Amino acid sequence: MNPCILVQPVEASADVAVADRLQVVDAAAPQVSVLDLGVTRGDGIFEVFGVINGHVQAVVPHLRRLAVSAAMLDLPELDLEAIREAVVRVAGMAEQVPEFSVKVVVTRGVEGAGAATCWVIAFRSSDDFAAERITGVRAVLLDRGYPHDIASRAPWLLAGAKTLSYAVNKAALREAARRGADDAIFTSSDGYVLEGPSANLVARFGNRILTPAPAQGILRGTAQGAAFEYFAEAGYAVGEVLLRVEQLAEADALWLTSSGRMLVPVRELDGRPVPVDRELTDAANAALLARTE
Ligand code: PLP
């Protein structure tokens, strides 16, 4: 069973206690209107928190990113305290397996009603992340079709917001599968490496570990951020950069990072083998999995 809480995500009145704005509901029963703009237009945002050994990870970075996404979509200012409370409660109500996730969804609400809809739900991924961290994945480069400065040129495209509209991301994964790969890495139309459909790209070149700069319409990754803290402490120089597609051929290791997966090595790119740094992968994953917050 997936514990689920409906949240009033916008503070209506200081008199209403946070607890009174959370309602535990049955996730198996209908809870969202067919008129909800999240359903009819994909007009909303979400976050997925990893819960490892009972600890909800990167709570603050996820909530901060939710607020950024809300602002990019001109959604009302969210009460992050209420949402945080719901996340922690749902995580506590779930069956305590070693790894699961908690998702927060905020939509623009029922058309015309003017009130955002929000729910928080725990779930277990159908993917075996533990296995992927060992075996790695085969990835292909796919053109996203926009130049790397699209976020500043055309902010209405919402590049870099975590919106509900993941149909394109899912289509990219199906295209990757058609090409015999497990995952995709988007590139810009002018030749820069961006991110995966549900992960950031991290590349090691000697003692430098780099990720494409978020200003290129890339989601600022919480797992990438935690991985960079680990790498910096381990003595690597870390940085957010513009990375040309050609540079990937020089990498000593590539990873896809996300909250559920942690660091998954890319072992093949467009059919060509990529070196896997087993020792560093295992050490970084151990550090990320050991986080208590
Ligand atoms: N980029 C995209 C497009 C994503 O959807 C995600 C996560 O789902 C990420 C990057 C990685 O973000 P995080 O590490 O916070 O999970």
XYZ file of C-alpha atoms and ligand atoms in Angstrom:
309
model
C 0.000 0.000 0.000
C 1.239 3.512 -0.764
C 0.586 5.957 2.053
C -0.709 9.233 0.675
C -1.484 12.648 2.157
C -3.430 15.454 0.497
C -1.986 18.836 1.446
C -3.343 22.358 1.331
C -0.051 23.676 -0.035
C -0.714 27.391 0.321
C -1.061 29.021 3.689
C -4.686 30.196 3.811
C -4.688 31.612 7.311
C -2.210 31.685 10.129
C -4.940 30.216 12.370
C -5.033 26.877 10.572
C -2.400 24.577 12.053
C -0.223 22.637 9.620
C -1.654 19.329 10.885
C -5.159 20.456 9.927
C -4.056 21.032 6.347
C -2.874 17.456 5.889
C -5.352 14.696 5.183
C -4.363 11.042 5.021
C -6.213 9.459 2.094
C -6.510 6.100 0.360
C -4.150 6.159 -2.627
C -6.128 3.366 -4.261
C -9.293 5.502 -4.332
C -9.833 8.487 -6.702
C -8.465 11.671 -5.095
C -7.836 14.046 -8.003
C -10.514 15.654 -10.180
C -10.660 14.893 -13.901
C -10.797 18.699 -14.261
C -7.474 19.200 -12.500
C -5.011 21.088 -14.704
C -2.280 18.715 -13.616
C -4.261 15.929 -15.295
C -5.612 17.791 -18.312
C -2.536 19.873 -19.185
C 0.367 18.500 -17.185
C 0.373 21.942 -15.554
C 2.184 21.376 -12.309
C 5.452 20.412 -10.685
C 6.871 17.567 -8.632
C 9.780 16.355 -6.552
C 10.962 12.860 -5.676
C 12.799 12.367 -2.386
C 14.919 9.276 -1.775
C 14.299 7.516 1.555
C 17.271 5.367 2.512
C 17.269 3.256 5.661
C 14.473 5.397 7.072
C 16.119 8.765 6.327
C 14.490 11.192 3.902
C 17.439 12.587 1.989
C 18.197 16.102 0.783
C 14.960 17.523 2.192
C 16.095 21.143 2.012
C 17.505 21.021 -1.562
C 14.333 19.288 -2.796
C 12.035 21.819 -1.107
C 14.171 24.685 -2.411
C 13.921 23.278 -5.934
C 10.143 22.808 -5.563
C 9.881 26.505 -4.675
C 12.006 27.431 -7.717
C 9.785 25.328 -10.000
C 6.652 26.910 -8.477
C 8.021 30.386 -9.141
C 8.956 29.497 -12.731
C 5.363 28.342 -13.359
C 3.834 31.366 -11.557
C 2.176 29.028 -9.072
C 1.265 30.507 -5.683
C 4.007 30.633 -3.066
C 4.015 27.237 -1.389
C 4.063 26.599 2.329
C 7.155 24.447 2.413
C 6.710 23.663 6.122
C 3.383 21.940 5.450
C 4.839 20.033 2.512
C 7.907 19.023 4.522
C 5.654 17.744 7.327
C 3.667 15.659 4.820
C 6.852 14.215 3.298
C 8.221 13.154 6.688
C 4.861 11.685 7.746
C 4.353 9.712 4.544
C 7.912 8.372 4.768
C 7.187 7.241 8.330
C 3.907 5.564 7.340
C 5.468 3.535 4.502
C 6.716 -0.022 4.794
C 10.315 0.431 5.959
C 12.242 -1.276 3.149
C 15.880 -0.067 2.764
C 15.159 2.126 -0.284
C 11.979 3.820 -1.389
C 10.848 7.231 -2.590
C 8.380 9.938 -1.668
C 6.857 12.066 -4.383
C 5.324 15.523 -3.958
C 2.996 16.713 -6.716
C 1.645 20.267 -6.909
C -0.741 21.198 -9.714
C -2.468 24.440 -10.651
C -5.654 22.772 -9.406
C -9.130 22.443 -10.873
C -9.608 24.869 -13.752
C -11.217 28.071 -12.485
C -11.074 27.088 -8.813
C -7.878 29.020 -8.127
C -6.510 26.585 -5.546
C -3.459 24.418 -6.098
C -3.778 20.663 -5.621
C -1.024 18.875 -3.739
C -0.412 15.343 -2.648
C 2.497 13.424 -1.197
C 2.860 9.692 -1.771
C 5.403 6.979 -0.976
C 6.312 4.396 -3.600
C 8.899 1.779 -4.466
C 10.604 2.078 -7.827
C 10.183 -0.797 -10.232
C 13.836 -0.323 -11.273
C 16.566 -2.168 -9.414
C 18.840 0.757 -8.578
C 21.197 -1.362 -6.456
C 21.913 -3.546 -9.496
C 22.307 -0.532 -11.821
C 24.925 1.004 -9.525
C 27.021 -2.117 -10.161
C 26.238 -3.001 -13.781
C 25.984 0.550 -15.097
C 23.882 1.568 -18.100
C 24.220 1.978 -21.852
C 23.256 5.498 -22.910
C 22.706 7.288 -26.197
C 22.978 10.990 -26.968
C 19.702 12.543 -28.114
C 19.282 16.078 -29.457
C 16.877 18.097 -27.315
C 16.537 20.504 -30.228
C 17.223 23.758 -28.362
C 20.433 25.787 -28.054
C 22.193 25.658 -24.692
C 21.044 29.196 -23.754
C 17.351 28.392 -24.240
C 16.463 28.996 -20.569
C 17.390 32.677 -20.753
C 16.167 33.141 -24.345
C 12.765 31.543 -23.853
C 11.928 31.138 -20.157
C 8.322 30.219 -21.058
C 9.623 26.828 -22.203
C 10.288 26.166 -18.498
C 13.581 24.417 -19.195
C 15.057 23.582 -15.800
C 11.710 23.463 -13.948
C 10.606 20.058 -12.664
C 7.234 20.101 -14.375
C 4.741 17.264 -14.610
C 5.101 17.242 -18.391
C 7.464 14.275 -18.665
C 5.932 12.859 -21.857
C 8.987 14.068 -23.807
C 11.375 12.535 -21.263
C 9.541 9.210 -21.480
C 9.587 9.369 -25.288
C 13.362 9.870 -25.134
C 13.693 6.722 -23.021
C 11.656 4.753 -25.568
C 13.911 6.088 -28.335
C 16.950 5.010 -26.295
C 15.442 1.524 -25.992
C 14.845 1.405 -29.760
C 18.570 2.146 -30.162
C 19.447 -0.731 -27.836
C 20.308 1.467 -24.828
C 18.990 1.836 -21.289
C 19.032 5.608 -20.983
C 19.471 8.874 -22.847
C 21.615 11.976 -22.448
C 20.220 15.122 -24.029
C 22.424 17.452 -26.026
C 21.721 21.010 -27.126
C 21.274 21.844 -30.805
C 24.616 23.703 -30.636
C 26.621 20.735 -29.374
C 26.629 20.897 -25.560
C 25.864 18.030 -23.200
C 22.847 18.643 -20.959
C 21.238 15.977 -18.728
C 19.310 12.712 -18.860
C 15.497 12.474 -18.926
C 15.543 11.804 -15.176
C 19.157 12.297 -14.129
C 22.130 14.639 -14.255
C 25.333 13.811 -16.065
C 28.606 13.839 -14.136
C 31.966 13.344 -15.853
C 35.455 12.736 -14.444
C 38.509 14.013 -16.303
C 41.538 13.094 -14.188
C 41.065 14.822 -10.853
C 38.345 17.167 -12.162
C 34.704 16.138 -11.822
C 32.279 18.221 -13.840
C 28.583 18.565 -14.562
C 26.839 20.699 -17.190
C 25.900 24.061 -15.672
C 22.220 24.299 -14.663
C 21.855 27.680 -16.414
C 21.518 25.684 -19.654
C 17.945 24.738 -18.698
C 19.045 21.739 -16.660
C 17.490 20.661 -13.391
C 19.865 21.374 -10.484
C 20.335 17.816 -9.203
C 20.196 17.042 -5.508
C 22.113 13.754 -5.920
C 24.694 15.508 -8.110
C 25.029 18.166 -5.397
C 25.585 15.539 -2.708
C 28.019 13.647 -4.937
C 30.013 16.850 -5.509
C 30.254 17.396 -1.742
C 31.706 13.884 -1.468
C 34.090 14.377 -4.413
C 35.305 17.748 -3.098
C 36.026 16.223 0.318
C 37.853 13.373 -1.421
C 40.153 15.939 -3.057
C 38.655 16.295 -6.536
C 38.130 19.690 -8.161
C 34.418 19.949 -8.942
C 32.675 22.385 -11.243
C 29.592 23.293 -13.275
C 30.686 23.961 -16.842
C 29.737 24.086 -20.489
C 30.682 20.637 -21.761
C 31.014 19.987 -25.490
C 29.749 16.639 -26.786
C 33.246 15.836 -28.168
C 34.726 16.136 -24.665
C 32.785 13.087 -23.488
C 35.135 10.840 -25.473
C 37.982 12.033 -23.198
C 36.184 11.260 -19.920
C 37.709 8.818 -17.448
C 34.213 8.052 -16.118
C 30.630 9.131 -16.692
C 27.718 8.800 -14.308
C 24.012 9.511 -14.309
C 22.880 10.773 -10.899
C 19.444 11.046 -9.326
C 17.791 10.761 -5.940
C 16.714 7.140 -6.315
C 19.677 5.877 -8.273
C 22.547 7.806 -6.625
C 25.474 7.360 -9.088
C 24.993 4.942 -11.943
C 28.025 4.483 -14.208
C 27.535 4.930 -17.944
C 29.406 1.941 -19.343
C 28.600 2.558 -23.002
C 27.794 5.726 -24.939
C 26.349 5.497 -28.454
C 27.659 1.937 -28.645
C 31.238 2.804 -27.591
C 32.618 1.556 -24.269
C 33.166 4.130 -21.509
C 35.635 3.415 -18.677
C 33.937 2.573 -15.382
C 35.632 3.832 -12.222
C 34.500 1.018 -9.950
C 36.303 2.163 -6.826
C 35.096 5.770 -6.962
C 31.561 4.719 -7.938
C 31.300 2.377 -4.964
C 32.837 4.873 -2.541
C 30.601 7.748 -3.670
C 27.479 5.563 -3.592
C 28.361 4.326 -0.114
C 28.700 7.948 1.041
C 25.400 8.997 -0.544
C 23.523 5.986 0.811
C 24.882 6.655 4.310
C 23.379 10.152 4.471
C 20.960 10.690 7.316
C 19.517 13.868 5.830
N 17.319 15.996 -14.417
C 16.040 15.622 -14.626
C 15.374 16.012 -15.898
C 15.350 14.875 -13.643
O 14.081 14.508 -13.855
C 16.019 14.510 -12.447
C 15.351 13.741 -11.399
O 14.333 13.157 -11.567
C 17.348 14.898 -12.290
C 17.966 15.659 -13.277
C 18.113 14.504 -11.051
O 17.680 15.226 -9.923
P 17.831 14.641 -8.457
O 19.262 14.278 -8.268
O 17.469 15.781 -7.574
O 16.921 13.471 -8.338
